[in-house]
mmCIF file of C-alpha atoms in Angstrom:
data_model
loop_
_atom_site.group_PDB
_atom_site.id
_atom_site.type_symbol
_atom_site.label_atom_id
_atom_site.label_comp_id
_atom_site.label_asym_id
_atom_site.label_seq_id
_atom_site.Cartn_x
_atom_site.Cartn_y
_atom_site.Cartn_z
ATOM 1 C CA MET F 1 -8.236 17.805 3.221
ATOM 2 C CA ALA F 2 -4.886 19.581 2.970
ATOM 3 C CA ASN F 3 -3.749 21.496 6.023
ATOM 4 C CA MET F 4 -2.929 25.207 6.035
ATOM 5 C CA ASN F 5 0.714 24.607 5.126
ATOM 6 C CA THR F 6 -0.074 22.785 1.912
ATOM 7 C CA THR F 7 -1.947 23.113 -1.359
ATOM 8 C CA GLU F 8 -3.898 20.254 -2.926
ATOM 9 C CA ILE F 9 -4.736 20.107 -6.630
ATOM 10 C CA ASP F 10 -7.130 17.559 -8.153
ATOM 11 C CA LYS F 11 -5.646 15.584 -11.036
ATOM 12 C CA THR F 12 -7.249 13.201 -13.537
ATOM 13 C CA LEU F 13 -5.778 10.639 -15.887
ATOM 14 C CA ASN F 14 -7.502 8.756 -18.686
ATOM 15 C CA HIS F 15 -5.901 5.346 -18.945
ATOM 16 C CA HIS F 16 -7.140 2.149 -20.576
ATOM 17 C CA GLY F 17 -10.654 3.506 -20.996
ATOM 18 C CA ALA F 18 -11.166 4.856 -17.483
ATOM 19 C CA ASP F 19 -10.892 8.295 -15.941
ATOM 20 C CA LEU F 20 -8.709 7.868 -12.874
ATOM 21 C CA ALA F 21 -8.734 10.472 -10.105
ATOM 22 C CA GLY F 22 -5.988 11.642 -7.804
ATOM 23 C CA CYS F 23 -4.584 14.704 -6.111
ATOM 24 C CA LEU F 24 -1.239 16.450 -6.006
ATOM 25 C CA ARG F 25 -0.168 17.730 -2.598
ATOM 26 C CA LEU F 26 2.233 20.670 -2.768
ATOM 27 C CA PRO F 27 4.091 22.281 0.104
ATOM 28 C CA ASN F 28 3.668 25.999 0.593
ATOM 29 C CA ALA F 29 6.670 28.285 0.281
ATOM 30 C CA ASP F 30 7.410 28.353 4.006
ATOM 31 C CA SER F 31 7.876 24.571 3.937
ATOM 32 C CA LEU F 32 10.416 24.664 1.125
ATOM 33 C CA ASN F 33 14.124 25.288 1.387
ATOM 34 C CA ALA F 34 15.091 28.953 1.125
ATOM 35 C CA ASP F 35 16.862 28.498 -2.190
ATOM 36 C CA SER F 36 13.796 26.771 -3.646
ATOM 37 C CA VAL F 37 11.450 29.499 -2.426
ATOM 38 C CA ASN F 38 13.414 32.116 -4.319
ATOM 39 C CA GLY F 39 13.229 30.069 -7.509
ATOM 40 C CA GLY F 40 9.634 30.921 -8.299
ATOM 41 C CA SER F 41 7.436 29.134 -10.830
ATOM 42 C CA GLU F 42 9.622 30.125 -13.769
ATOM 43 C CA ASN F 43 12.482 28.043 -12.325
ATOM 44 C CA GLY F 44 10.438 24.903 -11.911
ATOM 45 C CA GLY F 45 8.449 26.254 -8.985
ATOM 46 C CA SER F 46 4.976 25.205 -8.002
ATOM 47 C CA GLU F 47 1.802 27.244 -8.124
ATOM 48 C CA ASN F 48 2.357 27.994 -4.467
ATOM 49 C CA GLY F 49 5.440 30.089 -5.230
ATOM 50 C CA GLY F 50 8.220 27.661 -4.319
ATOM 51 C CA SER F 51 10.424 25.194 -6.133
ATOM 52 C CA VAL F 52 9.616 21.571 -5.379
ATOM 53 C CA LYS F 53 12.701 19.334 -5.189
ATOM 54 C CA HIS F 54 11.051 15.985 -4.475
ATOM 55 C CA VAL F 55 7.760 14.280 -5.323
ATOM 56 C CA VAL F 56 6.510 10.907 -4.081
ATOM 57 C CA LEU F 57 3.960 8.777 -5.946
ATOM 58 C CA MET F 58 1.943 6.860 -3.336
ATOM 59 C CA ILE F 59 0.647 3.380 -4.222
ATOM 60 C CA SER F 60 -1.918 1.871 -1.875
ATOM 61 C CA GLY F 61 -2.265 -1.670 -0.608
ATOM 62 C CA SER F 62 -4.767 -4.377 -1.487
ATOM 63 C CA GLY F 63 -8.515 -4.107 -1.379
ATOM 64 C CA GLU F 64 -11.237 -1.807 -2.631
ATOM 65 C CA ILE F 65 -9.794 1.373 -1.142
ATOM 66 C CA ASP F 66 -9.339 5.005 -2.099
ATOM 67 C CA ARG F 67 -6.296 7.290 -2.306
ATOM 68 C CA ASN F 68 -6.082 7.488 1.488
ATOM 69 C CA GLU F 69 -6.383 3.702 1.964
ATOM 70 C CA ASN F 70 -9.938 4.060 3.226
ATOM 71 C CA GLY F 71 -12.569 1.421 2.459
ATOM 72 C CA MET F 72 -16.069 0.458 3.505
ATOM 73 C CA GLN F 73 -14.875 -1.656 6.423
ATOM 74 C CA MET F 74 -12.075 0.520 7.748
ATOM 75 C CA GLN F 75 -10.706 4.042 7.353
ATOM 76 C CA LEU F 76 -6.928 4.052 7.724
ATOM 77 C CA ASN F 77 -6.216 7.575 6.419
ATOM 78 C CA THR F 78 -2.668 6.439 5.723
ATOM 79 C CA PHE F 79 -1.641 8.403 2.672
ATOM 80 C CA ASN F 80 -3.339 11.712 3.482
ATOM 81 C CA SER F 81 -1.551 11.633 6.840
ATOM 82 C CA LEU F 82 1.792 10.895 5.178
ATOM 83 C CA ALA F 83 1.109 13.548 2.532
ATOM 84 C CA ASP F 84 0.667 16.092 5.332
ATOM 85 C CA SER F 85 3.969 15.138 6.932
ATOM 86 C CA LEU F 86 5.846 15.177 3.637
ATOM 87 C CA ALA F 87 4.419 18.536 2.586
ATOM 88 C CA GLU F 88 5.374 20.115 5.897
ATOM 89 C CA ALA F 89 8.920 18.959 5.141
ATOM 90 C CA GLY F 90 8.819 20.520 1.663
ATOM 91 C CA ILE F 91 8.117 17.285 -0.226
ATOM 92 C CA ALA F 92 5.300 16.991 -2.779
ATOM 93 C CA SER F 93 3.231 13.852 -3.271
ATOM 94 C CA LEU F 94 0.564 12.397 -5.510
ATOM 95 C CA ARG F 95 -1.948 9.824 -4.357
ATOM 96 C CA PHE F 96 -4.794 8.341 -6.390
ATOM 97 C CA ASP F 97 -7.996 6.323 -6.124
ATOM 98 C CA LYS F 98 -7.594 2.787 -7.409
ATOM 99 C CA ARG F 99 -9.401 1.849 -10.601
ATOM 100 C CA GLY F 100 -13.083 1.374 -9.815
ATOM 101 C CA CYS F 101 -12.792 2.935 -6.354
ATOM 102 C CA ALA F 102 -14.044 6.274 -4.984
ATOM 103 C CA SER F 103 -13.757 8.904 -7.757
ATOM 104 C CA SER F 104 -11.884 6.722 -10.268
ATOM 105 C CA GLY F 105 -13.757 5.105 -13.135
ATOM 106 C CA GLY F 106 -13.502 1.508 -14.232
ATOM 107 C CA ARG F 107 -14.596 -1.723 -12.577
ATOM 108 C CA TYR F 108 -12.585 -2.792 -9.559
ATOM 109 C CA HIS F 109 -13.634 -6.444 -9.688
ATOM 110 C CA ASP F 110 -12.525 -6.705 -13.319
ATOM 111 C CA THR F 111 -9.101 -5.236 -12.602
ATOM 112 C CA GLY F 112 -6.060 -7.479 -12.293
ATOM 113 C CA PHE F 113 -2.819 -6.987 -10.423
ATOM 114 C CA PHE F 114 -0.957 -6.090 -13.598
ATOM 115 C CA ASP F 115 -3.648 -3.506 -14.416
ATOM 116 C CA PHE F 116 -2.854 -1.843 -11.084
ATOM 117 C CA VAL F 117 0.838 -1.884 -12.016
ATOM 118 C CA ASP F 118 0.038 -0.231 -15.360
ATOM 119 C CA ASP F 119 -2.137 2.402 -13.675
ATOM 120 C CA ALA F 120 0.656 3.285 -11.236
ATOM 121 C CA SER F 121 3.131 3.500 -14.126
ATOM 122 C CA ALA F 122 0.763 5.856 -15.954
ATOM 123 C CA TRP F 123 0.519 8.137 -12.909
ATOM 124 C CA LEU F 124 4.311 8.177 -12.659
ATOM 125 C CA SER F 125 4.547 9.280 -16.298
ATOM 126 C CA ALA F 126 1.909 11.931 -15.631
ATOM 127 C CA LEU F 127 4.171 13.561 -13.034
ATOM 128 C CA ASP F 128 6.443 14.645 -15.904
ATOM 129 C CA THR F 129 3.586 16.690 -17.386
ATOM 130 C CA TYR F 130 2.887 18.801 -14.290
ATOM 131 C CA PRO F 131 4.659 22.180 -14.426
ATOM 132 C CA GLU F 132 4.498 22.357 -10.623
ATOM 133 C CA LEU F 133 7.003 19.476 -10.512
ATOM 134 C CA ASP F 134 9.459 20.570 -13.175
ATOM 135 C CA GLY F 135 12.892 19.307 -12.176
ATOM 136 C CA ALA F 136 11.696 17.472 -9.047
ATOM 137 C CA LYS F 137 13.279 14.151 -8.138
ATOM 138 C CA ARG F 138 10.768 11.317 -8.400
ATOM 139 C CA PHE F 139 10.138 8.577 -5.852
ATOM 140 C CA VAL F 140 7.558 5.798 -5.649
ATOM 141 C CA MET F 141 6.175 4.629 -2.327
ATOM 142 C CA GLY F 142 4.039 1.540 -1.811
ATOM 143 C CA HIS F 143 2.316 0.070 1.224
ATOM 144 C CA SER F 144 1.868 -3.717 1.476
ATOM 145 C CA GLU F 145 0.720 -4.878 -2.004
ATOM 146 C CA GLY F 146 1.564 -1.360 -3.133
ATOM 147 C CA ALA F 147 5.200 -2.092 -2.251
ATOM 148 C CA LEU F 148 5.267 -4.934 -4.778
ATOM 149 C CA ILE F 149 3.615 -2.683 -7.355
ATOM 150 C CA ALA F 150 6.227 -0.019 -6.575
ATOM 151 C CA ALA F 151 8.963 -2.585 -7.235
ATOM 152 C CA PHE F 152 7.465 -3.379 -10.655
ATOM 153 C CA VAL F 153 7.324 0.346 -11.446
ATOM 154 C CA SER F 154 10.880 0.903 -10.201
ATOM 155 C CA ALA F 155 12.202 -1.971 -12.324
ATOM 156 C CA ARG F 156 10.600 -0.341 -15.376
ATOM 157 C CA ASN F 157 11.957 3.100 -14.482
ATOM 158 C CA PRO F 158 15.613 2.846 -13.406
ATOM 159 C CA GLY F 159 15.865 6.649 -13.619
ATOM 160 C CA LEU F 160 13.825 7.031 -10.440
ATOM 161 C CA THR F 161 15.652 8.595 -7.519
ATOM 162 C CA GLY F 162 14.361 5.876 -5.212
ATOM 163 C CA GLN F 163 11.562 3.691 -3.908
ATOM 164 C CA ILE F 164 10.017 3.521 -0.428
ATOM 165 C CA LEU F 165 8.493 0.239 0.724
ATOM 166 C CA LEU F 166 6.149 0.215 3.719
ATOM 167 C CA THR F 167 5.529 -3.206 5.331
ATOM 168 C CA PRO F 168 6.641 -5.015 2.156
ATOM 169 C CA PHE F 169 6.541 -8.758 1.573
ATOM 170 C CA VAL F 170 8.688 -11.282 -0.255
ATOM 171 C CA GLU F 171 6.479 -14.257 0.598
ATOM 172 C CA ASN F 172 4.277 -15.683 -2.163
ATOM 173 C CA VAL F 173 0.795 -14.213 -1.774
ATOM 174 C CA GLU F 174 -0.998 -17.560 -1.833
ATOM 175 C CA HIS F 175 1.198 -18.779 1.008
ATOM 176 C CA ALA F 176 0.643 -15.501 2.855
ATOM 177 C CA ILE F 177 -3.150 -15.769 2.569
ATOM 178 C CA GLU F 178 -3.136 -19.266 4.062
ATOM 179 C CA ARG F 179 -0.706 -18.252 6.817
ATOM 180 C CA GLN F 180 -2.852 -15.228 7.695
ATOM 181 C CA LEU F 181 -5.984 -17.387 7.758
ATOM 182 C CA GLN F 182 -4.344 -19.852 10.140
ATOM 183 C CA ARG F 183 -3.214 -16.967 12.342
ATOM 184 C CA THR F 184 -6.791 -15.647 12.479
ATOM 185 C CA LEU F 185 -8.123 -19.096 13.387
ATOM 186 C CA ASP F 186 -5.588 -19.293 16.206
ATOM 187 C CA GLU F 187 -6.690 -15.848 17.426
ATOM 188 C CA VAL F 188 -10.350 -16.924 17.401
ATOM 189 C CA LYS F 189 -9.508 -19.716 19.817
ATOM 190 C CA LYS F 190 -8.385 -17.072 22.315
ATOM 191 C CA LEU F 191 -11.473 -14.836 21.996
ATOM 192 C CA THR F 192 -13.357 -14.686 25.252
ATOM 193 C CA GLY F 193 -16.983 -14.137 26.133
ATOM 194 C CA PHE F 194 -20.105 -14.429 24.002
ATOM 195 C CA LYS F 195 -18.366 -13.018 20.908
ATOM 196 C CA GLY F 196 -15.742 -15.741 21.018
ATOM 197 C CA PHE F 197 -18.409 -18.412 21.423
ATOM 198 C CA ILE F 198 -20.433 -17.154 18.443
ATOM 199 C CA VAL F 199 -17.415 -16.842 16.148
ATOM 200 C CA ARG F 200 -16.145 -20.318 17.016
ATOM 201 C CA MET F 201 -19.618 -21.793 16.516
ATOM 202 C CA PHE F 202 -19.898 -20.170 13.078
ATOM 203 C CA LEU F 203 -16.496 -21.513 12.048
ATOM 204 C CA PHE F 204 -17.399 -24.984 13.308
ATOM 205 C CA ILE F 205 -20.589 -25.014 11.238
ATOM 206 C CA SER F 206 -18.726 -23.671 8.198
ATOM 207 C CA GLY F 207 -16.243 -26.541 8.208
ATOM 208 C CA ASN F 208 -12.494 -26.664 7.598
ATOM 209 C CA GLN F 209 -11.541 -23.076 6.794
ATOM 210 C CA VAL F 210 -8.087 -23.836 5.384
ATOM 211 C CA GLY F 211 -9.586 -26.545 3.170
ATOM 212 C CA ARG F 212 -12.284 -24.125 1.980
ATOM 213 C CA GLN F 213 -9.605 -21.536 1.152
ATOM 214 C CA ARG F 214 -7.632 -24.067 -0.896
ATOM 215 C CA LYS F 215 -10.752 -25.114 -2.810
ATOM 216 C CA LEU F 216 -11.506 -21.447 -3.536
ATOM 217 C CA MET F 217 -7.999 -20.846 -4.892
ATOM 218 C CA LYS F 218 -8.292 -23.934 -7.080
ATOM 219 C CA ARG F 219 -11.605 -22.665 -8.430
ATOM 220 C CA ILE F 220 -10.104 -19.239 -9.119
ATOM 221 C CA LYS F 221 -7.130 -20.710 -10.972
ATOM 222 C CA ASN F 222 -9.403 -22.905 -13.088
ATOM 223 C CA THR F 223 -11.551 -20.044 -14.390
ATOM 224 C CA ASN F 224 -10.874 -17.221 -16.815
ATOM 225 C CA LYS F 225 -13.570 -15.016 -15.294
ATOM 226 C CA SER F 226 -12.551 -11.635 -13.924
ATOM 227 C CA SER F 227 -14.716 -12.126 -10.854
ATOM 228 C CA ILE F 228 -16.725 -14.871 -9.189
ATOM 229 C CA LYS F 229 -19.375 -14.954 -6.496
ATOM 230 C CA VAL F 230 -18.825 -16.879 -3.303
ATOM 231 C CA ARG F 231 -22.104 -16.898 -1.458
ATOM 232 C CA LYS F 232 -23.021 -13.204 -1.639
ATOM 233 C CA ALA F 233 -19.467 -11.877 -1.884
ATOM 234 C CA LEU F 234 -17.933 -10.842 -5.211
ATOM 235 C CA ILE F 235 -14.312 -11.996 -5.459
ATOM 236 C CA ASN F 236 -11.766 -10.403 -7.802
ATOM 237 C CA ALA F 237 -10.558 -13.649 -9.367
ATOM 238 C CA LYS F 238 -8.375 -11.992 -11.996
ATOM 239 C CA TRP F 239 -6.437 -10.099 -9.352
ATOM 240 C CA LEU F 240 -5.936 -13.215 -7.232
ATOM 241 C CA ARG F 241 -4.777 -15.307 -10.202
ATOM 242 C CA GLU F 242 -2.249 -12.674 -11.201
ATOM 243 C CA VAL F 243 -0.883 -11.636 -7.811
ATOM 244 C CA THR F 244 -0.411 -15.257 -6.670
ATOM 245 C CA SER F 245 1.500 -15.993 -9.890
ATOM 246 C CA VAL F 246 4.152 -13.386 -9.032
ATOM 247 C CA ASN F 247 7.461 -14.329 -7.445
ATOM 248 C CA PRO F 248 8.298 -11.204 -5.405
ATOM 249 C CA GLU F 249 11.962 -12.212 -5.103
ATOM 250 C CA GLU F 250 12.337 -12.080 -8.878
ATOM 251 C CA VAL F 251 10.647 -8.676 -9.013
ATOM 252 C CA TYR F 252 12.857 -7.098 -6.354
ATOM 253 C CA ALA F 253 15.968 -8.585 -8.011
ATOM 254 C CA LYS F 254 15.204 -6.471 -11.092
ATOM 255 C CA VAL F 255 15.157 -3.203 -9.118
ATOM 256 C CA LYS F 256 18.226 -0.993 -9.493
ATOM 257 C CA VAL F 257 17.184 2.125 -7.585
ATOM 258 C CA PRO F 258 17.999 3.075 -3.966
ATOM 259 C CA THR F 259 15.414 1.681 -1.582
ATOM 260 C CA LEU F 260 14.010 2.449 1.855
ATOM 261 C CA SER F 261 12.365 -0.610 3.422
ATOM 262 C CA ILE F 262 10.271 -0.106 6.571
ATOM 263 C CA GLY F 263 8.820 -3.139 8.290
ATOM 264 C CA GLY F 264 6.879 -3.633 11.491
ATOM 265 C CA ALA F 265 8.065 -5.906 14.273
ATOM 266 C CA LYS F 266 4.386 -6.641 15.041
ATOM 267 C CA ASP F 267 3.241 -7.005 11.440
ATOM 268 C CA ILE F 268 1.220 -10.237 11.278
ATOM 269 C CA GLN F 269 0.245 -9.852 7.619
ATOM 270 C CA CYS F 270 3.656 -9.322 6.043
ATOM 271 C CA LEU F 271 6.562 -11.029 7.755
ATOM 272 C CA PRO F 272 8.937 -8.535 9.439
ATOM 273 C CA GLU F 273 11.953 -10.433 8.132
ATOM 274 C CA ASP F 274 10.787 -9.806 4.560
ATOM 275 C CA ALA F 275 11.582 -6.112 4.994
ATOM 276 C CA ARG F 276 15.151 -7.151 5.761
ATOM 277 C CA GLN F 277 15.368 -9.742 3.001
ATOM 278 C CA ILE F 278 14.748 -7.076 0.380
ATOM 279 C CA ALA F 279 18.227 -5.731 1.142
ATOM 280 C CA SER F 280 19.718 -8.936 -0.299
ATOM 281 C CA LEU F 281 17.562 -8.776 -3.433
ATOM 282 C CA VAL F 282 17.605 -5.191 -4.700
ATOM 283 C CA ASN F 283 20.623 -4.252 -6.840
ATOM 284 C CA ALA F 284 21.114 -0.877 -5.177
ATOM 285 C CA PRO F 285 21.677 0.518 -1.678
ATOM 286 C CA VAL F 286 18.863 -0.467 0.709
ATOM 287 C CA ASP F 287 18.159 1.227 4.041
ATOM 288 C CA VAL F 288 16.150 -1.095 6.316
ATOM 289 C CA HIS F 289 14.194 -0.260 9.463
ATOM 290 C CA VAL F 290 12.033 -2.825 11.285
ATOM 291 C CA LEU F 291 10.292 -0.687 13.876
ATOM 292 C CA SER F 292 9.417 -2.011 17.311
ATOM 293 C CA ASP F 293 5.673 -2.427 18.062
ATOM 294 C CA LEU F 294 4.768 -1.290 14.518
ATOM 295 C CA THR F 295 1.810 -3.124 12.970
ATOM 296 C CA HIS F 296 0.848 -3.644 9.341
ATOM 297 C CA ILE F 297 -1.396 -0.567 9.389
ATOM 298 C CA LEU F 298 1.537 1.618 10.513
ATOM 299 C CA ARG F 299 0.227 2.097 14.043
ATOM 300 C CA THR F 300 1.975 0.920 17.172
ATOM 301 C CA ASP F 301 0.501 -1.756 19.397
ATOM 302 C CA GLU F 302 2.051 -2.541 22.760
ATOM 303 C CA GLU F 303 -0.171 -5.596 23.173
ATOM 304 C CA GLU F 304 -0.094 -8.949 21.402
ATOM 305 C CA PRO F 305 -0.765 -8.039 17.737
ATOM 306 C CA SER F 306 -4.148 -9.027 16.328
ATOM 307 C CA THR F 307 -6.184 -8.114 13.265
ATOM 308 C CA PHE F 308 -9.187 -7.906 15.594
ATOM 309 C CA ARG F 309 -7.612 -4.738 17.040
ATOM 310 C CA TYR F 310 -7.196 -2.956 13.690
ATOM 311 C CA LYS F 311 -10.309 -0.791 13.998
ATOM 312 C CA GLN F 312 -9.234 0.357 17.421
ATOM 313 C CA LEU F 313 -5.669 0.988 16.262
ATOM 314 C CA ALA F 314 -6.886 2.875 13.170
ATOM 315 C CA GLU F 315 -8.193 5.606 15.464
ATOM 316 C CA LYS F 316 -4.618 6.314 16.541
ATOM 317 C CA PRO F 317 -2.257 8.447 14.441
ATOM 318 C CA ILE F 318 0.379 6.815 12.263
ATOM 319 C CA ASP F 319 3.583 6.073 14.131
ATOM 320 C CA SER F 320 5.655 9.253 13.774
ATOM 321 C CA ARG F 321 8.784 7.196 13.119
ATOM 322 C CA VAL F 322 7.442 6.234 9.682
ATOM 323 C CA PRO F 323 7.322 9.761 8.151
ATOM 324 C CA GLU F 324 10.508 10.684 10.036
ATOM 325 C CA HIS F 325 12.459 7.886 8.354
ATOM 326 C CA ILE F 326 10.917 8.678 4.963
ATOM 327 C CA ILE F 327 11.703 12.385 5.146
ATOM 328 C CA ALA F 328 15.261 11.863 6.406
ATOM 329 C CA TRP F 329 15.953 9.322 3.667
ATOM 330 C CA ILE F 330 14.550 11.527 0.907
ATOM 331 C CA LYS F 331 16.475 14.554 2.162
ATOM 332 C CA ASN F 332 19.632 12.454 2.147
ATOM 333 C CA THR F 333 19.351 12.188 -1.643
ATOM 334 C CA GLU F 334 20.048 15.906 -2.059
#
């Protein structure tokens, strides 16, 4: 839901046989610069009476989540929160439901990584057709997996004003999955009380978890199926085959647009140093910020970071430093 200082317009896009759904967040006139407000809609202004100078396409992270990065297991409300902050600063944004999620058509478990890249590219092209954004500078912003997708899109569109990467990674995804699994197993050893006992007992009965993960990846790589069932869970095999085949270093090396890279010092999913490494890969100026106590879900945690605390952290607002850095960096392009 847009706040009183913004206007939100539903947008749809038919791409590769599916109707995809998103929304355009526009700042109201009092949030725009004075010279833009006087421009009016005939000078590239928005329906809300002002002239929009910047628009950010938001690309969400991995999983079956909607335009706000909300899923069945957890509601992060990442992108609607950032859209609020950007709009209050006079910056427009577009966020969208992933293929097969929320209001978007298609089948999520039949969708590969490169399909998500194509969908994001299609939404970027759609921005050029919206009269509310006539003349606005275009940016892409991705969170986690969305950062890698943003890099693909940026490499294809060197005319972009810039890209914004939130908790990005350079590590190969297959390596990252195994590292994250081992981290979780180490955390389970420290769980106290009855919950810790039950979880450890379940893992003991289940057998070697790292070995099971490796067998699953081998099975996924040896099939051409879009999805497979593991026990009762449906796994997007096509997505895993494709995303693990990508060398992120090679992707970032093809990017030639200015970049803002924001990492979290307490990110245990994407390595904090990866946010810095991007500066040595992208062929354009890169502004890097690795924020103290910031976790992968863009909340701060003063305790030892743990994925078991995500639901509790998700109830907190996004760290205000994240939108502050984004807004300052975008404004610096003027």
